Amino acid sequence: MGRIDEDSIRRVLEATDIVDVVGSYLSLKRAGSRWKACCPFHNEKTPSFIVDQTRQNFKCFGCGEGGSAITFVMKMENLGFADTVRRLAEKAGITLVEEVYDAAEEKRRKARTALLVAHKKAAEFFHRLLLRSPKAAEARAYLNSRGYGADMAKRWQVGWAPDSSREFLAWARKEGLPDQVLIDSGLANRGERGDLYARFRDRLMFPINNVYGECVAFSGRILRPQENVGKYVNSPETSIFKKGDVVFALDRARGPMGKSGKALLCEGQLDVIACHEAGISFAVAPLGTAFTPEHARTLSRYASRIVVCFDADKAGMAAADRAFRELAPFGKDVYLVNLPEGDDPDSFMKREGKEAFSEMVEQARPFFEVRIERAKERGLLTDAAASAAFAREMTALLACMSDPVARDLATADVATRMRTTVNDLRSAVRTAGRRKGREQAQSADRAAAAEVSQTQPPVKMDRAVAVLCELSLQNARAQGLIVDRIEELLEPMRMLQGGRILKKILARLPSPDSPAAIQAFLASLPQPERDALNLLNLDPVPIPDVDRSVQEACSGIAKAALERHIASLMAELADPSTDAARRLELSKLSVDLKRLLGTM
Ligand SMILES: [Zn+2]
């Protein structure tokens, strides 16, 4: 496996509808022949993100992002080009022809597949045991005590890991899973004497899926309190599992999140399961780690409002503050569910019922409103010292907000609620923002430098070349006429900027009648050349007089090349080091060329 050939890319794009692809992430609204949504790549409240079904591409008029279904998935999922094409091919049921054999890439893919297979098999094994094994009676009883039966266990593929390493290893051998794969997947470890043992023993097993619903890790919960043993053990980080990246239940929640524009952020996996079982299908949770910037980036792609529902205790509040700090730079609305003190979603639902909980979620209010209300309830705003400390915390949080208008409104709101003057708070937020800005400037500079080195500016193109590129990608007849004249075009094209791109078009001849072929051709170009073409109008527009347009464009090329030639002669003439004989030659030549130009 290695590079994917252009024909395969074209077939994948032909079998893929960009409206389906984008629609599975965002809620699209029809606008004439096109579709509209709020752009997932920059922060906006009114949609300027357009999907064009005819051209099979998307374009954001706010931030300039644009491209094919492949580009969209690459950006949304942070995947490489080849992996994206493979994924879309799989969805469309297309077998890819991969051109160049790449040994390192092949090895990486094989290792990844082996880990995914091991996880898939293990999830099925644990699940079977939970449902059927007599030894899993305690695990089933535990689930029942939490109010869950076999239905929920099946929906979430909950399992039970046997209490003996021997049983797990015997199963793994029977399945033909090599020891090294068991170790690499984190399902087993090697002891001091080199013997293998299972990581998860006598635990309730929750599979953790990536965004495509593939099991990439497990979270194992103990069944009875044990000393010096954590309630949960998660898989270690592996090549398919990075804790800070994975959001629990995102594979199920991303559709509902896109449709409702909302994400419910819970603290733990059982909270999320409880929410989904209660019909709140846009609930997710980070995985046994604090909320990371990567989590924030992921959620903000799918939802414009993040509703935080953490435990109503001190630790939960601190975690909510942290989530706010990470989410605020993405300009999303952060809301808080005001659970009664000491409750978590699960305990609240058990006591008050599912409907009451859904209502709590519906009644979530803006972050600062709930945050200040709670501080008041706890008497944090009664004495001056505590008030000042609390104000500093709020100031630091306000300073994290990237949207200046929203920040100003929130600042005014917080000032009113805390009975301080708006101007004092505003200037405190500005100072905090500047301090934060200085701290971040350095790392941002580095990040920006790295990004710049990745995206290069579009290749410059002479206008005459651009016209020919447009014609040959817009209209099949024009393309044919231009190819017929390739001999006369080659020489002048060498003089002009962007000539290489035109040569590539004429060498590969992507069909202007097939948007997929055009997109596949664009996808195969290096980024600076692709961006140069994306700046042009590649719409399949009707051209009134194709023959004349091509004729004019071709003589435009000759003319532009001639002008460029004359300009270079004049530059040489202007150079004082040019000797007299050469000068004479140059001026004669330039007179001839100018005369020729006059006849064109
Ligand atoms: Zn945008």
XYZ file of C-alpha atoms and ligand atoms in Angstrom:
601
model
C 0.000 0.000 0.000
C 1.192 3.509 -0.629
C 0.195 6.309 -2.943
C -3.319 6.141 -4.312
C -3.647 6.618 -8.046
C -5.674 9.437 -9.510
C -8.226 7.159 -11.116
C -9.083 5.639 -7.722
C -9.455 9.097 -6.220
C -11.811 10.002 -9.054
C -13.899 6.857 -8.520
C -14.113 7.537 -4.781
C -15.245 11.109 -5.392
C -17.788 9.984 -7.988
C -19.283 7.563 -5.482
C -19.303 10.164 -2.710
C -21.799 12.990 -2.373
C -20.248 15.933 -0.565
C -23.680 16.923 0.776
C -23.936 13.528 2.538
C -20.397 13.795 3.837
C -20.704 17.336 5.194
C -24.285 16.650 6.299
C -23.065 13.862 8.570
C -21.088 16.473 10.513
C -23.067 19.697 10.236
C -26.700 20.553 9.935
C -27.006 21.876 6.388
C -29.759 24.196 5.250
C -30.772 24.367 1.612
C -30.145 27.712 -0.060
C -31.239 27.478 -3.688
C -29.082 24.915 -5.448
C -26.553 25.040 -2.632
C -26.401 24.174 1.059
C -25.396 26.407 3.940
C -24.047 25.919 7.445
C -22.016 27.690 10.093
C -18.367 27.075 9.289
C -16.708 24.416 11.480
C -13.264 25.902 10.799
C -13.804 29.377 12.159
C -16.109 30.914 14.706
C -19.254 32.453 13.256
C -22.901 32.972 14.107
C -24.275 33.497 10.601
C -23.537 30.806 8.014
C -20.987 31.622 5.327
C -20.023 28.019 4.681
C -21.427 26.860 1.336
C -21.640 23.328 -0.049
C -22.187 23.065 -3.784
C -23.672 19.752 -4.869
C -23.147 20.334 -8.591
C -19.490 21.159 -8.217
C -19.051 18.719 -5.328
C -17.070 21.203 -3.304
C -17.349 23.475 -0.296
C -16.206 27.005 0.325
C -16.245 29.226 3.395
C -16.567 32.892 2.520
C -15.581 33.777 6.082
C -12.207 32.087 6.456
C -11.492 30.937 2.916
C -11.364 27.193 3.610
C -12.542 25.202 0.647
C -12.133 22.063 -1.407
C -13.577 18.643 -2.075
C -15.178 16.045 0.201
C -11.642 14.748 0.767
C -10.372 18.141 1.943
C -13.363 18.476 4.258
C -12.855 15.100 5.956
C -9.091 15.690 6.185
C -9.693 18.927 8.079
C -12.514 17.638 10.259
C -10.752 14.454 11.290
C -7.192 15.682 11.144
C -6.356 12.780 8.814
C -3.793 12.552 6.045
C -4.815 12.569 2.390
C -4.358 8.833 1.758
C -6.120 7.796 4.980
C -9.057 10.048 4.109
C -9.400 8.574 0.617
C -9.211 5.060 2.088
C -11.943 5.885 4.569
C -14.255 7.383 1.943
C -13.514 4.423 -0.353
C -14.482 2.013 2.388
C -17.770 3.862 2.929
C -18.504 3.836 -0.794
C -17.511 0.170 -1.137
C -14.667 0.870 -3.559
C -11.450 -1.138 -3.700
C -8.480 1.136 -4.101
C -5.532 0.614 -6.382
C -2.501 1.818 -4.494
C 0.401 2.691 -6.728
C 3.722 2.732 -5.004
C 4.591 0.182 -2.372
C 5.713 1.964 0.768
C 7.233 -0.487 3.242
C 7.160 1.798 6.298
C 3.574 2.892 5.645
C 2.521 -0.706 5.074
C 4.088 -1.734 8.382
C 2.327 1.074 10.235
C -1.027 0.157 8.733
C -0.577 -3.523 9.522
C 0.307 -2.771 13.148
C -2.719 -0.491 13.453
C -5.043 -3.091 11.966
C -3.669 -5.750 14.333
C -4.439 -3.538 17.350
C -7.950 -2.773 16.098
C -8.642 -6.475 15.507
C -7.370 -7.378 18.997
C -9.652 -4.752 20.553
C -12.657 -5.796 18.511
C -12.227 -9.455 19.451
C -11.566 -8.660 23.113
C -14.675 -6.461 23.299
C -16.780 -9.316 21.921
C -15.149 -11.807 24.307
C -15.709 -9.660 27.421
C -19.262 -8.923 26.325
C -20.079 -12.621 25.849
C -18.733 -13.378 29.311
C -20.817 -10.645 30.921
C -24.008 -11.914 29.326
C -23.428 -15.642 29.792
C -20.637 -16.623 32.171
C -21.772 -17.850 35.606
C -18.651 -16.197 37.007
C -19.888 -12.785 35.823
C -22.923 -12.918 38.133
C -21.466 -10.243 40.392
C -20.817 -7.951 37.429
C -24.395 -8.384 36.230
C -25.656 -7.737 39.746
C -23.619 -4.537 39.884
C -25.150 -3.307 36.618
C -28.609 -4.193 37.924
C -27.925 -2.251 41.100
C -27.275 0.784 38.886
C -30.610 0.191 37.199
C -29.329 -1.382 33.984
C -30.151 -4.687 32.340
C -28.953 -6.676 29.354
C -30.369 -4.136 26.863
C -28.046 -1.386 27.973
C -25.124 -3.841 28.149
C -25.786 -4.833 24.540
C -26.148 -1.260 23.308
C -22.776 -0.290 24.829
C -21.122 -3.694 24.445
C -20.335 -3.697 28.163
C -18.276 -6.717 29.209
C -16.616 -8.498 32.052
C -12.900 -9.319 32.150
C -12.278 -12.739 33.725
C -10.599 -12.774 37.120
C -7.712 -14.952 36.014
C -4.988 -13.994 33.555
C -4.882 -17.616 32.470
C -8.431 -17.562 31.139
C -7.820 -14.369 29.160
C -4.501 -15.576 27.740
C -5.938 -18.978 26.808
C -8.671 -17.192 24.881
C -6.133 -14.889 23.171
C -3.987 -17.847 22.065
C -7.027 -19.631 20.703
C -7.877 -16.489 18.714
C -4.332 -16.421 17.350
C -3.484 -13.042 18.883
C 0.329 -12.811 19.164
C 1.837 -11.885 22.550
C 3.397 -8.750 21.083
C -0.003 -7.525 19.859
C -1.479 -8.139 23.323
C 1.322 -6.064 24.851
C 1.174 -3.316 22.203
C -2.587 -3.030 22.652
C -2.223 -2.704 26.419
C -4.474 -5.715 26.992
C -1.586 -7.597 28.594
C 1.677 -6.796 30.337
C 4.891 -8.665 30.898
C 5.749 -9.344 34.546
C 9.197 -9.182 36.126
C 9.955 -12.786 35.272
C 8.890 -12.241 31.678
C 5.534 -13.956 32.020
C 2.451 -12.425 30.454
C -0.528 -11.289 32.522
C -3.841 -9.639 31.670
C -4.158 -5.931 32.481
C -7.883 -6.133 33.232
C -8.998 -8.753 35.739
C -12.448 -9.106 37.289
C -13.606 -5.755 36.007
C -16.671 -4.390 34.306
C -15.384 -3.461 30.846
C -16.496 -0.424 28.845
C -15.189 -0.324 25.270
C -13.890 3.083 24.239
C -14.475 3.840 20.587
C -12.874 6.310 18.258
C -15.062 8.641 16.235
C -15.727 5.883 13.663
C -17.054 3.486 16.290
C -13.940 1.288 16.302
C -12.933 0.050 19.760
C -9.474 1.498 20.544
C -9.266 1.079 24.319
C -11.094 -0.109 27.424
C -12.109 1.378 30.697
C -12.380 -1.251 33.429
C -14.345 -0.603 36.613
C -13.805 -2.550 39.830
C -16.867 -4.340 41.196
C -16.207 -3.882 44.907
C -14.056 -1.345 46.756
C -10.457 -2.532 47.085
C -7.609 -0.916 48.914
C -4.994 0.869 46.814
C -6.911 0.099 43.640
C -8.433 2.837 41.512
C -12.132 2.636 40.652
C -11.275 2.704 36.970
C -8.322 1.382 35.021
C -8.001 2.615 31.455
C -5.943 1.183 28.627
C -2.515 2.805 28.338
C -1.843 5.127 25.426
C -1.097 3.171 22.267
C -0.622 3.990 18.608
C -4.427 3.934 18.213
C -5.377 5.575 21.529
C -4.370 9.021 22.776
C -6.263 9.915 25.956
C -6.238 13.635 25.373
C -7.790 13.169 21.912
C -10.568 10.676 22.496
C -13.982 11.894 23.587
C -16.139 9.118 25.011
C -19.311 8.366 22.964
C -18.424 10.895 20.253
C -19.087 8.194 17.649
C -22.731 8.102 18.770
C -23.113 11.732 19.755
C -21.616 13.542 16.785
C -24.708 13.170 14.591
C -27.106 14.463 17.268
C -24.565 17.175 18.186
C -24.433 18.391 14.607
C -28.219 18.407 14.317
C -28.940 20.114 17.653
C -25.809 22.294 17.674
C -25.377 21.264 21.317
C -22.992 19.013 23.207
C -23.596 17.871 26.767
C -20.221 17.494 28.443
C -20.333 15.059 31.381
C -17.628 14.046 33.829
C -17.568 10.275 33.453
C -18.529 7.478 31.121
C -21.372 6.182 33.296
C -22.910 9.671 33.293
C -22.755 9.671 29.500
C -24.333 6.236 29.267
C -27.077 7.309 31.677
C -27.781 10.376 29.506
C -27.943 8.402 26.254
C -30.162 5.784 27.874
C -32.429 8.651 28.947
C -32.610 9.895 25.362
C -30.060 12.712 25.616
C -27.981 11.538 22.693
C -25.599 14.508 22.443
C -23.764 13.631 25.684
C -20.001 12.963 25.765
C -17.172 12.916 28.337
C -13.392 13.245 28.354
C -11.587 10.038 29.250
C -10.242 9.861 32.774
C -8.155 12.948 32.120
C -8.735 16.633 32.535
C -10.364 18.425 29.631
C -7.673 19.198 27.038
C -7.410 21.821 24.271
C -7.725 18.912 21.822
C -11.057 17.929 23.418
C -12.198 21.541 23.092
C -11.189 21.681 19.435
C -13.041 18.439 18.704
C -16.266 19.484 20.432
C -16.255 22.959 18.927
C -16.201 21.395 15.459
C -19.533 19.706 16.058
C -21.431 21.998 18.395
C -21.796 25.729 18.895
C -23.053 25.426 22.469
C -21.299 23.241 25.020
C -23.468 22.453 28.027
C -21.269 21.398 30.940
C -22.824 18.976 33.424
C -20.203 18.117 36.023
C -20.730 16.961 39.595
C -22.054 19.706 41.841
C -19.090 19.644 44.214
C -15.857 21.594 44.549
C -13.871 19.274 42.261
C -16.662 19.370 39.682
C -16.674 23.171 39.737
C -12.896 23.299 39.251
C -13.233 20.879 36.337
C -15.978 23.067 34.845
C -13.686 26.124 35.129
C -11.001 24.221 33.304
C -13.413 23.164 30.552
C -14.478 26.807 30.196
C -10.844 27.955 29.916
C -10.230 25.477 27.085
C -13.521 26.132 25.274
C -13.596 29.944 25.502
C -10.803 30.495 22.936
C -12.957 28.672 20.368
C -15.699 31.263 20.824
C -18.409 28.728 21.695
C -21.221 29.396 24.165
C -20.538 27.546 27.404
C -23.566 26.742 29.565
C -23.788 25.072 32.963
C -26.379 22.635 34.249
C -27.208 23.599 37.809
C -27.359 20.193 39.497
C -28.215 20.191 43.209
C -25.159 20.073 45.462
C -23.706 16.562 45.785
C -25.528 15.168 42.742
C -24.208 13.706 39.514
C -26.412 13.104 36.443
C -26.876 9.462 37.365
C -27.898 10.038 40.996
C -30.193 12.891 39.987
C -31.944 10.740 37.376
C -32.358 7.844 39.795
C -34.060 10.104 42.310
C -35.972 12.597 40.168
C -36.490 10.671 36.955
C -35.302 11.034 33.384
C -37.749 13.780 32.439
C -36.660 15.942 35.351
C -33.060 15.538 34.234
C -33.832 16.376 30.591
C -35.519 19.487 31.885
C -32.429 20.401 33.934
C -30.344 20.128 30.771
C -32.845 22.239 28.820
C -32.707 24.856 31.564
C -28.923 25.121 31.551
C -27.862 28.775 31.735
C -24.761 30.712 30.664
C -21.626 29.695 32.528
C -21.084 32.844 34.612
C -24.709 33.119 35.661
C -24.679 29.677 37.305
C -21.105 30.006 38.521
C -21.841 33.227 40.448
C -25.162 31.963 41.758
C -23.389 28.967 43.292
C -20.692 31.141 44.827
C -23.419 33.258 46.430
C -25.224 30.194 47.752
C -21.989 29.091 49.338
C -21.483 32.465 50.973
C -18.336 33.157 48.964
C -19.387 36.721 48.201
C -20.194 37.894 51.726
C -16.809 39.028 53.000
C -14.473 41.318 51.098
C -11.440 39.013 50.910
C -13.374 36.027 49.554
C -15.210 38.310 47.125
C -11.931 39.688 45.810
C -10.474 36.200 45.360
C -13.588 35.068 43.521
C -13.512 38.177 41.317
C -9.926 37.360 40.324
C -10.980 33.847 39.286
C -13.821 35.223 37.171
C -11.538 37.857 35.635
C -9.069 35.190 34.544
C -11.889 33.157 32.965
C -13.381 36.175 31.171
C -9.940 36.939 29.735
C -9.946 33.526 28.013
C -12.871 34.479 25.774
C -11.688 35.101 22.223
C -14.803 36.823 20.888
C -14.472 40.489 21.992
C -18.198 41.240 21.767
C -19.204 38.169 23.780
C -16.434 38.905 26.283
C -17.623 42.452 26.795
C -21.230 41.353 27.294
C -20.177 38.645 29.746
C -17.982 41.122 31.628
C -20.879 43.554 32.022
C -23.128 40.711 33.150
C -20.609 39.429 35.716
C -20.065 42.966 37.055
C -23.804 43.434 37.577
C -24.190 40.098 39.314
C -21.217 40.738 41.577
C -22.270 44.346 42.181
C -18.950 45.804 41.035
C -18.542 48.569 38.469
C -18.363 47.429 34.863
C -15.381 49.640 34.035
C -13.237 48.283 36.869
C -13.927 44.706 35.843
C -13.373 45.535 32.181
C -9.927 46.969 32.800
C -9.052 44.020 35.069
C -10.065 41.629 32.271
C -7.966 43.606 29.787
C -4.917 43.431 32.065
C -5.417 39.700 32.603
C -5.846 39.273 28.858
C -2.587 41.101 28.117
C -0.685 39.015 30.655
C -2.138 35.855 29.188
C -1.416 37.168 25.705
C 2.267 37.689 26.517
C 2.540 34.185 27.952
C 0.889 32.678 24.915
C 2.582 34.848 22.308
C 5.759 32.814 22.288
C 4.099 29.442 21.909
C 1.639 30.890 19.383
C 4.553 32.280 17.372
C 6.110 28.864 17.253
C 2.814 27.264 16.269
C 2.229 29.891 13.579
C 5.737 29.413 12.221
C 5.140 25.668 12.022
C 1.830 26.227 10.258
C 3.287 28.681 7.760
C 5.973 26.199 6.824
C 3.223 23.671 6.130
C 1.019 25.825 3.892
C 2.825 27.647 1.142
C 1.378 30.541 -0.847
C -0.386 29.643 -4.102
C 1.797 29.464 -7.209
C 1.708 32.769 -9.120
C 0.027 32.585 -12.492
C 0.136 34.889 -15.483
C -3.368 36.024 -16.393
C -3.087 34.470 -19.875
C -2.162 31.092 -18.372
C -4.998 31.367 -15.863
C -7.507 31.937 -18.695
C -6.336 28.786 -20.485
C -6.464 26.781 -17.236
C -10.027 27.958 -16.645
C -11.134 27.120 -20.175
C -9.591 23.661 -20.149
C -11.231 22.774 -16.820
C -14.613 24.387 -17.560
C -15.450 23.061 -20.971
C -14.737 19.741 -22.681
C -14.665 21.184 -26.201
C -12.325 23.979 -25.131
C -10.040 21.424 -23.542
C -9.916 19.452 -26.791
C -9.104 22.543 -28.864
C -6.349 23.585 -26.483
C -4.744 20.127 -26.542
C -4.706 20.308 -30.347
C -2.568 23.427 -30.127
C -0.217 22.162 -27.454
C 2.834 22.288 -29.783
C 2.558 26.020 -30.334
C 1.790 26.630 -26.636
C 4.703 24.760 -25.069
C 7.424 27.262 -25.954
C 5.615 30.446 -24.801
C 4.340 28.634 -21.686
C 7.918 28.138 -20.520
C 8.259 31.918 -20.297
C 5.126 32.348 -18.191
C 4.250 31.847 -14.551
C 1.947 28.897 -13.873
C 2.887 27.189 -17.150
C 3.694 23.970 -15.287
C 0.125 23.730 -13.997
C -1.349 24.165 -17.474
C 1.013 21.475 -18.729
C -0.254 19.114 -16.034
C -3.867 19.773 -17.025
C -3.089 19.063 -20.665
C -1.138 15.927 -19.771
C -3.919 14.415 -17.655
C -7.050 15.927 -19.192
C -9.533 15.601 -16.301
C -13.044 15.658 -17.770
C -14.760 19.052 -17.277
C -18.096 17.204 -17.365
C -17.241 15.275 -14.202
C -16.889 17.320 -11.002
C -15.314 14.243 -9.377
C -12.627 14.035 -12.052
C -11.821 17.732 -11.615
C -11.671 17.386 -7.824
C -9.517 14.255 -8.103
C -7.128 16.100 -10.404
C -6.969 19.048 -7.987
C -6.402 16.693 -5.068
C -3.437 15.133 -6.844
C -1.604 18.470 -7.204
C 0.865 19.871 -4.663
C -0.893 22.331 -2.351
C 0.532 25.606 -3.830
C -0.595 24.573 -7.338
C -3.982 23.361 -6.097
C -4.573 26.642 -4.266
C -3.646 28.593 -7.397
C -6.349 26.751 -9.374
C -8.886 27.083 -6.569
C -8.547 30.854 -6.908
C -9.879 30.588 -10.471
C -13.441 30.115 -11.612
C -13.736 26.417 -12.403
C -17.540 26.410 -12.691
C -18.744 24.458 -15.698
C -20.182 27.599 -17.309
C -21.652 27.725 -20.808
C -19.212 29.471 -23.140
C -21.006 31.216 -26.057
C -18.265 30.852 -28.666
C -15.811 28.207 -27.543
C -13.627 28.305 -30.662
C -13.156 32.045 -30.490
C -12.480 32.000 -26.736
C -9.780 29.366 -27.199
C -8.300 31.258 -30.153
C -8.132 34.452 -28.092
C -6.706 32.685 -25.063
C -3.980 31.026 -27.136
C -2.935 34.263 -28.776
C -3.086 35.794 -25.288
C -0.419 33.287 -24.255
C 1.788 34.103 -27.232
C 1.359 37.810 -26.578
C 2.137 37.509 -22.878
C 5.233 35.435 -23.633
C 6.365 38.033 -26.147
C 5.825 40.865 -23.671
C 7.833 38.965 -21.112
C 10.611 38.374 -23.630
C 10.740 42.066 -24.547
C 10.790 43.013 -20.864
C 13.824 40.788 -20.286
C 15.618 42.357 -23.295
C 14.909 45.827 -21.938
C 16.256 44.806 -18.535
C 19.481 43.621 -20.138
C 19.709 46.868 -22.098
C 19.306 48.881 -18.922
C 22.165 46.997 -17.295
C 25.304 49.259 -17.522
C 27.601 46.214 -17.777
C 26.107 45.156 -21.131
C 28.694 45.857 -23.882
C 28.066 47.925 -27.019
C 27.834 45.026 -29.509
C 25.275 43.229 -27.385
C 23.341 46.485 -26.933
C 23.009 46.887 -30.684
C 21.835 43.299 -31.026
C 19.321 43.739 -28.201
C 17.792 46.936 -29.535
C 17.374 45.429 -33.026
C 15.728 42.353 -31.553
C 13.418 44.375 -29.340
C 12.289 46.528 -32.266
C 11.455 43.373 -34.245
C 9.606 41.819 -31.338
C 7.648 45.013 -30.633
C 6.611 45.149 -34.277
C 5.499 41.524 -34.045
C 3.566 42.305 -30.866
C 1.826 45.169 -32.701
C 0.456 42.745 -35.298
C -1.099 40.444 -32.693
Zn -14.856 29.430 7.787
